[in-house]
Tab-separated table of C-alpha atoms in Angstrom:
chain	number	residue	atom	x	y	z
A	2	MET	CA	25.809	-25.539	-34.346
A	3	TYR	CA	23.739	-23.739	-31.732
A	4	LEU	CA	24.060	-25.403	-28.329
A	5	SER	CA	21.801	-24.939	-25.306
A	6	ASN	CA	22.679	-25.928	-21.769
A	7	ASN	CA	19.842	-26.906	-19.416
A	8	TYR	CA	16.557	-25.296	-20.496
A	9	PRO	CA	16.541	-23.461	-23.875
A	10	VAL	CA	14.613	-20.200	-24.289
A	11	PRO	CA	10.905	-21.062	-24.861
A	12	SER	CA	9.374	-20.383	-28.255
A	13	GLU	CA	6.655	-17.919	-29.214
A	14	ARG	CA	4.178	-20.808	-29.498
A	15	MET	CA	4.749	-21.875	-25.905
A	16	GLY	CA	4.217	-18.359	-24.548
A	17	LEU	CA	1.015	-18.036	-26.552
A	18	LEU	CA	-0.440	-21.273	-25.232
A	19	TRP	CA	0.744	-20.745	-21.664
A	20	ALA	CA	-1.036	-17.384	-21.594
A	21	LEU	CA	-4.250	-18.770	-23.089
A	22	SER	CA	-4.272	-21.819	-20.823
A	23	GLY	CA	-5.752	-19.912	-17.864
A	24	VAL	CA	-8.974	-18.900	-19.643
A	25	ARG	CA	-12.005	-21.027	-18.787
A	26	GLU	CA	-14.594	-21.575	-21.545
A	27	LEU	CA	-11.942	-20.905	-24.209
A	28	VAL	CA	-11.476	-23.635	-26.827
A	29	ILE	CA	-8.099	-23.906	-28.554
A	30	VAL	CA	-7.610	-26.089	-31.641
A	31	GLU	CA	-4.078	-26.743	-32.830
A	32	PHE	CA	-3.629	-27.851	-36.433
A	33	GLY	CA	-0.705	-30.153	-35.821
A	34	PRO	CA	0.555	-33.472	-34.470
A	35	GLU	CA	-0.641	-34.680	-31.082
A	36	GLY	CA	2.876	-34.571	-29.629
A	37	THR	CA	3.009	-30.779	-29.575
A	38	THR	CA	-0.260	-30.486	-27.657
A	39	ARG	CA	0.855	-33.205	-25.236
A	40	TYR	CA	4.101	-31.318	-24.636
A	41	LEU	CA	2.157	-28.169	-23.761
A	42	LEU	CA	-0.016	-29.987	-21.222
A	43	GLU	CA	3.024	-31.683	-19.677
A	44	SER	CA	4.812	-28.336	-19.341
A	45	LEU	CA	1.822	-26.916	-17.470
A	46	LYS	CA	1.958	-29.885	-15.098
A	47	GLU	CA	5.622	-29.124	-14.442
A	48	PHE	CA	4.583	-25.573	-13.600
A	49	GLY	CA	2.109	-26.961	-11.081
A	50	ASN	CA	-0.880	-25.697	-13.086
A	51	ALA	CA	-3.784	-27.397	-14.794
A	52	ALA	CA	-5.091	-26.026	-18.085
A	53	GLN	CA	-8.357	-24.117	-17.612
A	54	ALA	CA	-8.899	-23.738	-21.356
A	55	SER	CA	-9.888	-26.757	-23.462
A	56	PHE	CA	-7.149	-27.899	-25.844
A	57	TYR	CA	-7.751	-29.996	-28.954
A	58	THR	CA	-5.471	-31.180	-31.730
A	59	THR	CA	-6.376	-32.305	-35.234
A	60	THR	CA	-3.388	-34.697	-35.356
A	61	MET	CA	-1.500	-34.988	-38.657
A	62	ASP	CA	-0.595	-37.712	-41.133
A	63	GLU	CA	0.896	-37.882	-44.633
A	64	ASP	CA	-2.362	-36.689	-46.259
A	65	VAL	CA	-1.927	-33.353	-44.485
A	66	VAL	CA	1.849	-32.974	-44.607
A	67	VAL	CA	2.433	-34.250	-48.153
A	68	PHE	CA	-0.839	-33.766	-50.036
A	69	GLY	CA	-2.280	-30.730	-48.229
A	70	ASN	CA	-5.587	-32.318	-47.242
A	71	TYR	CA	-7.170	-30.008	-44.671
A	72	ASP	CA	-10.563	-31.716	-44.311
A	73	ARG	CA	-9.615	-32.888	-40.837
A	74	LEU	CA	-9.409	-29.337	-39.469
A	75	ASN	CA	-12.858	-28.526	-40.853
A	76	GLN	CA	-14.295	-31.676	-39.316
A	77	VAL	CA	-12.781	-30.942	-35.905
A	78	LEU	CA	-14.082	-27.355	-35.879
A	79	MET	CA	-17.587	-28.405	-36.876
A	80	GLU	CA	-17.705	-31.184	-34.297
A	81	ILE	CA	-16.513	-28.904	-31.485
A	82	ASP	CA	-19.033	-26.249	-32.478
A	83	GLN	CA	-21.921	-28.721	-32.529
A	84	ARG	CA	-21.027	-30.589	-29.355
A	85	LEU	CA	-19.648	-27.855	-27.070
A	86	HIS	CA	-21.238	-24.675	-28.456
A	87	PRO	CA	-18.271	-22.488	-27.431
A	88	GLU	CA	-18.407	-18.735	-27.817
A	89	VAL	CA	-14.822	-18.476	-29.088
A	90	ILE	CA	-12.491	-20.955	-30.798
A	91	VAL	CA	-8.836	-20.049	-31.206
A	92	VAL	CA	-7.274	-21.878	-34.152
A	93	LEU	CA	-3.513	-21.954	-34.483
A	94	ASP	CA	-1.022	-23.753	-36.635
A	95	SER	CA	1.732	-25.893	-35.211
A	96	SER	CA	5.364	-25.568	-36.252
A	97	VAL	CA	4.802	-28.370	-38.767
A	98	ALA	CA	1.812	-26.590	-40.323
A	99	ALA	CA	3.783	-23.350	-40.518
A	100	VAL	CA	6.670	-25.049	-42.312
A	101	ILE	CA	4.456	-26.597	-44.992
A	102	GLY	CA	2.656	-23.281	-45.512
A	103	VAL	CA	-0.905	-23.998	-44.413
A	104	ASP	CA	-3.346	-21.172	-45.309
A	105	LEU	CA	-5.074	-21.121	-41.937
A	106	ASP	CA	-6.954	-17.885	-42.623
A	107	GLY	CA	-8.325	-19.237	-45.884
A	108	ILE	CA	-9.456	-22.513	-44.321
A	109	CYS	CA	-11.242	-20.781	-41.442
A	110	HIS	CA	-12.797	-18.191	-43.758
A	111	GLU	CA	-14.487	-20.967	-45.721
A	112	ILE	CA	-15.881	-22.710	-42.664
A	113	LYS	CA	-17.041	-19.615	-40.711
A	114	PRO	CA	-20.531	-19.587	-42.328
A	115	HIS	CA	-21.082	-23.155	-41.117
A	116	ILE	CA	-20.351	-22.702	-37.406
A	117	ASP	CA	-21.698	-20.403	-34.686
A	118	ALA	CA	-18.511	-19.826	-32.653
A	119	LYS	CA	-16.283	-16.832	-33.252
A	120	LEU	CA	-13.063	-18.040	-34.914
A	121	ILE	CA	-9.753	-16.361	-34.131
A	122	THR	CA	-6.766	-17.569	-36.129
A	123	ILE	CA	-3.095	-17.321	-35.181
A	124	LYS	CA	-0.426	-18.126	-37.735
A	125	GLY	CA	3.323	-18.619	-37.728
A	126	GLY	CA	3.893	-21.722	-35.628
A	127	GLY	CA	6.018	-19.798	-33.150
A	128	LEU	CA	9.194	-20.188	-35.188
A	129	LYS	CA	10.456	-16.597	-35.296
A	130	ASN	CA	10.358	-15.195	-31.753
A	131	ASP	CA	10.704	-16.157	-28.098
A	132	TRP	CA	7.854	-16.835	-25.690
A	133	THR	CA	7.427	-13.200	-24.617
A	134	VAL	CA	6.071	-12.311	-28.073
A	135	GLY	CA	3.563	-15.142	-27.674
A	136	ILE	CA	2.505	-13.762	-24.286
A	137	GLU	CA	1.906	-10.314	-25.785
A	138	THR	CA	-0.016	-11.779	-28.729
A	139	ALA	CA	-2.228	-13.877	-26.446
A	140	LEU	CA	-3.051	-10.957	-24.142
A	141	ARG	CA	-4.004	-8.709	-27.064
A	142	LEU	CA	-6.077	-11.533	-28.525
A	143	LEU	CA	-8.059	-11.827	-25.277
A	144	GLY	CA	-8.647	-8.091	-25.410
A	145	GLN	CA	-10.493	-8.599	-28.703
A	146	ILE	CA	-13.228	-10.484	-26.825
A	147	ALA	CA	-14.138	-7.390	-24.795
A	148	ILE	CA	-17.522	-5.813	-25.574
A	149	LYS	CA	-18.059	-2.063	-25.747
A	150	ASN	CA	-20.702	-0.003	-23.940
A	151	ARG	CA	-20.594	-1.973	-20.695
A	152	PRO	CA	-21.206	0.153	-17.549
A	153	LYS	CA	-18.114	1.082	-15.513
A	154	LYS	CA	-17.742	-0.493	-12.075
A	155	ASN	CA	-15.337	0.046	-9.187
A	156	ARG	CA	-13.129	-2.791	-10.400
A	157	PHE	CA	-9.635	-3.372	-11.752
A	158	ASN	CA	-7.998	-5.688	-14.269
A	159	ILE	CA	-4.689	-7.472	-13.770
A	160	ILE	CA	-2.713	-7.755	-17.007
A	161	GLY	CA	0.249	-10.096	-17.327
A	162	CYS	CA	-0.423	-12.766	-14.713
A	163	CYS	CA	0.499	-15.831	-16.779
A	164	ALA	CA	1.440	-19.450	-16.184
A	165	ASP	CA	5.040	-18.995	-17.355
A	166	GLU	CA	5.801	-17.194	-14.096
A	167	TYR	CA	6.387	-19.100	-10.883
A	168	ASN	CA	3.688	-18.673	-8.208
A	169	HIS	CA	1.732	-16.274	-10.428
A	170	LEU	CA	-1.640	-16.912	-8.775
A	171	ALA	CA	-0.248	-16.170	-5.306
A	172	GLU	CA	1.100	-12.862	-6.622
A	173	ALA	CA	-2.303	-11.984	-8.085
A	174	ALA	CA	-3.998	-12.874	-4.787
A	175	GLU	CA	-1.773	-10.408	-2.925
A	176	ILE	CA	-2.630	-7.634	-5.377
A	177	GLU	CA	-6.316	-8.456	-5.072
A	178	ASP	CA	-6.081	-8.256	-1.274
A	179	MET	CA	-4.279	-4.891	-1.344
A	180	MET	CA	-6.734	-3.363	-3.809
A	181	ALA	CA	-9.652	-4.490	-1.643
A	182	LYS	CA	-8.125	-3.003	1.522
A	183	CYS	CA	-6.702	0.208	0.086
A	184	PHE	CA	-9.314	1.112	-2.535
A	185	ALA	CA	-12.354	-1.103	-1.701
A	186	MET	CA	-12.006	-2.312	-5.275
A	187	GLU	CA	-12.842	-5.776	-6.631
A	188	LEU	CA	-11.009	-7.768	-9.281
A	189	ASN	CA	-12.721	-7.565	-12.660
A	190	CYS	CA	-10.514	-9.784	-14.844
A	191	ASN	CA	-7.149	-11.499	-14.316
A	192	LEU	CA	-5.442	-11.740	-17.688
A	193	SER	CA	-4.711	-14.481	-17.937
A	194	GLY	CA	-3.913	-16.343	-14.772
A	195	ASN	CA	-7.417	-17.166	-13.684
A	196	THR	CA	-10.238	-15.848	-15.848
A	197	SER	CA	-12.951	-16.858	-18.290
A	198	VAL	CA	-14.335	-15.858	-21.667
A	199	ALA	CA	-17.274	-14.262	-19.821
A	200	SER	CA	-14.865	-12.128	-17.755
A	201	CYS	CA	-12.944	-11.148	-20.879
A	202	ARG	CA	-16.172	-9.804	-22.372
A	203	ASN	CA	-16.374	-7.399	-19.422
A	204	ILE	CA	-12.785	-6.123	-19.479
A	205	GLY	CA	-14.022	-2.658	-20.382
A	206	GLN	CA	-15.938	-2.275	-17.098
A	207	ALA	CA	-12.765	-1.703	-15.061
A	208	VAL	CA	-11.574	1.744	-13.995
A	209	VAL	CA	-7.858	0.865	-13.981
A	210	ASN	CA	-5.535	-1.757	-15.467
A	211	LEU	CA	-2.590	-3.027	-13.420
A	212	VAL	CA	0.170	-4.172	-15.797
A	213	LEU	CA	2.630	-6.596	-14.192
A	214	ARG	CA	4.939	-7.222	-17.157
A	215	GLN	CA	6.159	-5.424	-20.246
A	216	GLU	CA	4.339	-7.875	-22.512
A	217	GLY	CA	1.038	-6.519	-21.150
A	218	LEU	CA	1.668	-2.893	-22.113
A	219	ALA	CA	0.360	-3.294	-25.677
A	220	LEU	CA	-2.987	-4.599	-24.388
A	221	ALA	CA	-3.168	-1.841	-21.752
A	222	GLN	CA	-2.659	0.762	-24.484
A	223	ASP	CA	-5.318	-0.932	-26.639
A	224	LEU	CA	-7.800	-0.827	-23.755
A	225	GLN	CA	-6.958	2.772	-22.927
A	226	GLN	CA	-7.818	3.732	-26.486
A	227	ARG	CA	-10.966	1.580	-26.772
A	228	PHE	CA	-12.420	1.983	-23.278
A	229	GLU	CA	-10.532	4.963	-21.801
A	230	ILE	CA	-9.116	2.794	-19.010
A	231	PRO	CA	-5.890	4.235	-17.537
A	232	TYR	CA	-3.137	1.849	-16.561
A	233	VAL	CA	-0.331	1.544	-14.030
A	234	ASP	CA	2.682	-0.566	-14.921
A	235	GLY	CA	5.256	-2.068	-12.607
A	236	ARG	CA	5.363	-4.431	-9.656
A	237	PRO	CA	4.957	-3.626	-5.954
A	238	TYR	CA	8.046	-5.054	-4.246
A	239	GLY	CA	9.188	-3.989	-0.789
A	240	LEU	CA	7.829	-1.321	1.523
A	241	ALA	CA	8.774	1.790	-0.465
A	242	GLY	CA	8.115	0.067	-3.780
A	243	THR	CA	4.611	-0.966	-2.766
A	244	ARG	CA	3.744	2.498	-1.443
A	245	ALA	CA	5.029	4.092	-4.668
A	246	TRP	CA	2.891	1.641	-6.660
A	247	LEU	CA	-0.200	2.518	-4.625
A	248	GLN	CA	0.487	6.230	-5.133
A	249	LYS	CA	0.583	5.734	-8.904
A	250	ILE	CA	-2.844	4.108	-8.695
A	251	GLU	CA	-4.093	7.019	-6.578
A	252	ARG	CA	-3.079	9.462	-9.291
A	253	VAL	CA	-4.643	7.662	-12.242
A	254	ILE	CA	-7.986	6.930	-10.561
A	255	ASP	CA	-8.054	10.163	-8.527
A	256	GLN	CA	-8.794	8.362	-5.269
A	257	LYS	CA	-6.826	8.260	-2.028
A	258	ALA	CA	-5.779	4.889	-0.696
A	259	ASP	CA	-6.940	3.830	2.759
A	260	TYR	CA	-3.537	3.411	4.419
A	261	ALA	CA	-5.181	2.846	7.783
A	262	ALA	CA	-6.238	-0.588	6.522
A	263	VAL	CA	-2.578	-1.605	6.127
A	264	HIS	CA	-1.103	0.472	8.965
A	265	GLN	CA	-0.272	-2.516	11.172
A	266	ALA	CA	1.474	-4.362	8.336
A	267	VAL	CA	3.438	-1.261	7.326
A	268	THR	CA	4.559	-0.598	10.916
A	269	ALA	CA	5.841	-4.157	11.283
A	270	LEU	CA	7.648	-3.872	7.967
A	271	LYS	CA	9.425	-0.686	9.025
A	272	ILE	CA	10.765	-2.437	12.127
A	273	ALA	CA	11.887	-5.506	10.180
A	274	LYS	CA	13.488	-3.326	7.507
A	275	GLU	CA	15.545	-1.406	10.070
A	276	GLN	CA	16.726	-4.678	11.627
A	277	VAL	CA	18.003	-5.923	8.278
A	278	ILE	CA	19.751	-2.637	7.490
A	279	GLN	CA	21.400	-2.431	10.919
A	280	LYS	CA	22.591	-6.054	10.953
A	281	ASN	CA	23.802	-6.122	7.359
A	282	SER	CA	27.390	-7.375	7.276
A	283	GLY	CA	28.083	-7.845	3.604
A	284	LYS	CA	25.084	-9.971	2.679
A	285	THR	CA	24.835	-10.547	-1.050
A	286	ILE	CA	21.784	-11.175	-3.250
A	287	VAL	CA	21.846	-13.161	-6.502
A	288	LEU	CA	18.831	-12.861	-8.832
A	289	CYS	CA	17.902	-15.000	-11.819
A	290	GLY	CA	14.534	-15.167	-13.586
A	291	HIS	CA	11.951	-13.086	-15.448
A	292	GLU	CA	13.275	-9.609	-16.076
A	293	ASP	CA	10.267	-7.745	-14.672
A	294	SER	CA	10.451	-9.589	-11.341
A	295	VAL	CA	14.251	-9.488	-11.233
A	296	ARG	CA	14.333	-5.725	-11.784
A	297	GLY	CA	11.670	-5.082	-9.168
A	298	LEU	CA	13.348	-7.289	-6.574
A	299	ALA	CA	16.731	-5.711	-7.321
A	300	GLU	CA	15.340	-2.244	-6.554
A	301	PHE	CA	14.037	-3.511	-3.219
A	302	PHE	CA	17.296	-5.167	-2.155
A	303	LYS	CA	19.567	-2.394	-3.460
A	304	ASP	CA	17.624	0.806	-2.884
A	305	GLU	CA	15.706	-0.050	0.282
A	306	LEU	CA	18.074	-2.442	2.028
A	307	ASN	CA	21.463	-1.332	0.655
A	308	LEU	CA	22.445	-4.903	-0.213
A	309	GLU	CA	24.798	-5.880	-2.997
A	310	VAL	CA	22.973	-7.505	-5.926
A	311	TYR	CA	24.256	-9.700	-8.771
A	312	PHE	CA	22.389	-11.168	-11.752
A	313	LEU	CA	22.632	-14.592	-13.352
A	314	LYS	CA	21.605	-15.235	-16.948
A	315	SER	CA	18.352	-17.166	-17.270
A	316	SER	CA	16.367	-18.734	-20.093
A	317	TRP	CA	13.421	-16.798	-18.639
A	318	CYS	CA	15.059	-13.458	-19.406
A	319	SER	CA	14.413	-12.278	-22.956
A	320	ARG	CA	16.180	-8.953	-22.440
A	321	SER	CA	19.171	-10.235	-20.505
A	322	THR	CA	21.566	-7.941	-22.375
A	323	GLU	CA	20.113	-5.054	-20.374
A	324	LEU	CA	21.254	-6.641	-17.110
A	325	SER	CA	24.894	-6.928	-16.096
A	326	VAL	CA	25.015	-10.696	-15.576
A	327	ILE	CA	27.889	-12.650	-14.080
A	328	SER	CA	29.163	-15.977	-15.382
A	329	GLN	CA	28.426	-19.283	-13.673
A	330	SER	CA	32.068	-19.556	-12.592
A	331	ALA	CA	31.969	-16.057	-11.086
A	332	TYR	CA	28.769	-17.025	-9.270
A	333	GLU	CA	30.397	-20.120	-7.790
A	334	LYS	CA	33.353	-18.028	-6.650
A	335	LEU	CA	30.990	-15.484	-5.113
A	336	ARG	CA	29.209	-18.188	-3.139
A	337	SER	CA	32.494	-19.559	-1.817
A	338	HIS	CA	33.598	-16.164	-0.457
A	339	GLN	CA	30.381	-14.426	0.600
A	340	ASP	CA	27.132	-15.131	2.408
A	341	VAL	CA	24.618	-15.286	-0.443
A	342	LEU	CA	20.816	-15.427	-0.707
A	343	VAL	CA	19.854	-16.749	-4.145
A	344	LEU	CA	16.498	-16.016	-5.782
A	345	ALA	CA	16.340	-18.129	-8.919
A	346	ASP	CA	14.715	-21.089	-10.690
A	347	GLY	CA	14.382	-24.583	-9.287
A	348	LEU	CA	17.430	-25.922	-11.132
A	349	GLN	CA	19.694	-23.142	-9.929
A	350	ILE	CA	18.778	-23.407	-6.238
A	351	ARG	CA	18.090	-27.125	-5.793
A	352	ASP	CA	21.468	-27.794	-4.114
A	353	LEU	CA	21.308	-24.820	-1.745
A	354	PRO	CA	20.246	-24.950	1.921
A	355	SER	CA	16.717	-23.731	2.598
A	356	ALA	CA	17.984	-20.589	4.343
A	357	ASP	CA	19.966	-19.557	1.261
A	358	ARG	CA	17.284	-19.871	-1.422
A	359	ILE	CA	13.973	-18.513	-2.650
A	360	GLN	CA	12.388	-19.828	-5.829
A	361	VAL	CA	11.234	-17.117	-8.254
A	362	ALA	CA	11.137	-18.946	-11.608
A	363	HIS	CA	10.278	-22.278	-13.185
A	364	PRO	CA	10.921	-25.160	-13.384
A	365	LYS	CA	9.665	-26.822	-10.250
A	366	ILE	CA	11.767	-29.751	-9.106
A	367	ALA	CA	9.825	-32.770	-7.822
A	368	GLY	CA	10.270	-33.282	-4.097
A	369	PHE	CA	12.159	-30.025	-3.724
A	370	THR	CA	9.878	-27.061	-4.285
A	371	GLU	CA	8.584	-25.473	-1.086
A	372	ASP	CA	5.274	-23.668	-0.657
A	373	GLN	CA	5.791	-19.940	-0.368
A	374	PRO	CA	3.631	-16.825	-0.599
A	375	GLY	CA	3.806	-14.295	-3.392
A	376	LEU	CA	6.689	-11.828	-3.134
A	377	MET	CA	4.760	-8.703	-4.162
A	378	GLY	CA	3.096	-6.247	-1.834
A	379	PHE	CA	3.386	-5.838	1.922
A	380	ARG	CA	3.039	-9.553	2.692
A	381	GLY	CA	5.664	-10.380	0.099
A	382	ALA	CA	8.009	-7.818	1.635
A	383	ALA	CA	7.384	-9.326	5.070
A	384	TYR	CA	8.341	-12.773	3.767
A	385	LEU	CA	11.557	-11.473	2.163
A	386	LEU	CA	12.552	-9.522	5.258
A	387	ASN	CA	11.825	-12.501	7.488
A	388	LYS	CA	14.011	-14.658	5.251
A	389	LEU	CA	16.828	-12.148	5.513
A	390	THR	CA	16.378	-11.708	9.263
A	391	ASN	CA	16.562	-15.458	9.891
A	392	LYS	CA	19.606	-15.685	7.677
A	393	LEU	CA	21.312	-12.867	9.574
A	394	ILE	CA	20.606	-14.553	12.912
A	395	LYS	CA	21.922	-17.949	11.756
A	396	SER	CA	25.029	-16.636	9.970
């Protein structure tokens, strides 16, 4: 028997729906029981997010499961098309529909002539892979909405800002602020933290794509081929990490960043960074969460601040074998012998003092989670350094 402790690794279906949930004007119809759709909406509430897309379920009974009567799906699609007039309807099967072998493509092919909306079908029920595959699928699906021959504008796309990541909108806001200051560039489309079907149509107008997670690389490569949009991957953590990230953008768009606009922030960061390095007396960092954020934060703490870093296994880490993780018992021993700052999910840090914790992954714990800024960019680095400085003073 396969046993899971605490939160199991999310399924492909959940990643798919989490990524699509941030797209206004998008209609999503799930061919399945109402419980699965309710679970999705409840999970978004636990993340502290409300669904921007419109979710519908056909519900299921014995006529569907036993006798294969699919009239209900046709009726739901026709009613939505007539009442809401959406531009795009995403139709996906639930795990139940996948198990009984529903021919979703065939059903939608028959009804397409009778409705005006563009139908996009997704099959499989999310049974084979983890949620990261669903994230990648959803992002590439949104790329299909983009229209060719739109004029280029001095704008950028964010790829990989999704609801499965803690504080994702605050992170996107920091990137938007930096791009405005350093390149006088506006946000074109945020895939898929806060966007719309109308914005997705205009994806091709951007001059650069900023890819925040590995699951967004496939879409970035698609858009580079279709619209000749270059991309920069990686996350701007810390002072050196953020400057290196900005320099990569400079190279791909052939434009110098306006560092004068962030000079004051950078100067303050240099002072705070030196204070942390000088006062370091064996401080230890423990990281647990999404691999892209964990790797970026580890580079900041290890390479810039010369701090010792350990990793804990997390259900939010699909490639955890690439990180040298320590066991829970080793972590407890580490905490008992060293001064530790833990950056992890709400469950892992809920019993720690405020000075010893920073939340970087879901779930949120009711009555516990504190408001905090994004951790990327210069402001994120300032927050992390301030946390370390206060910890050094108190310890």
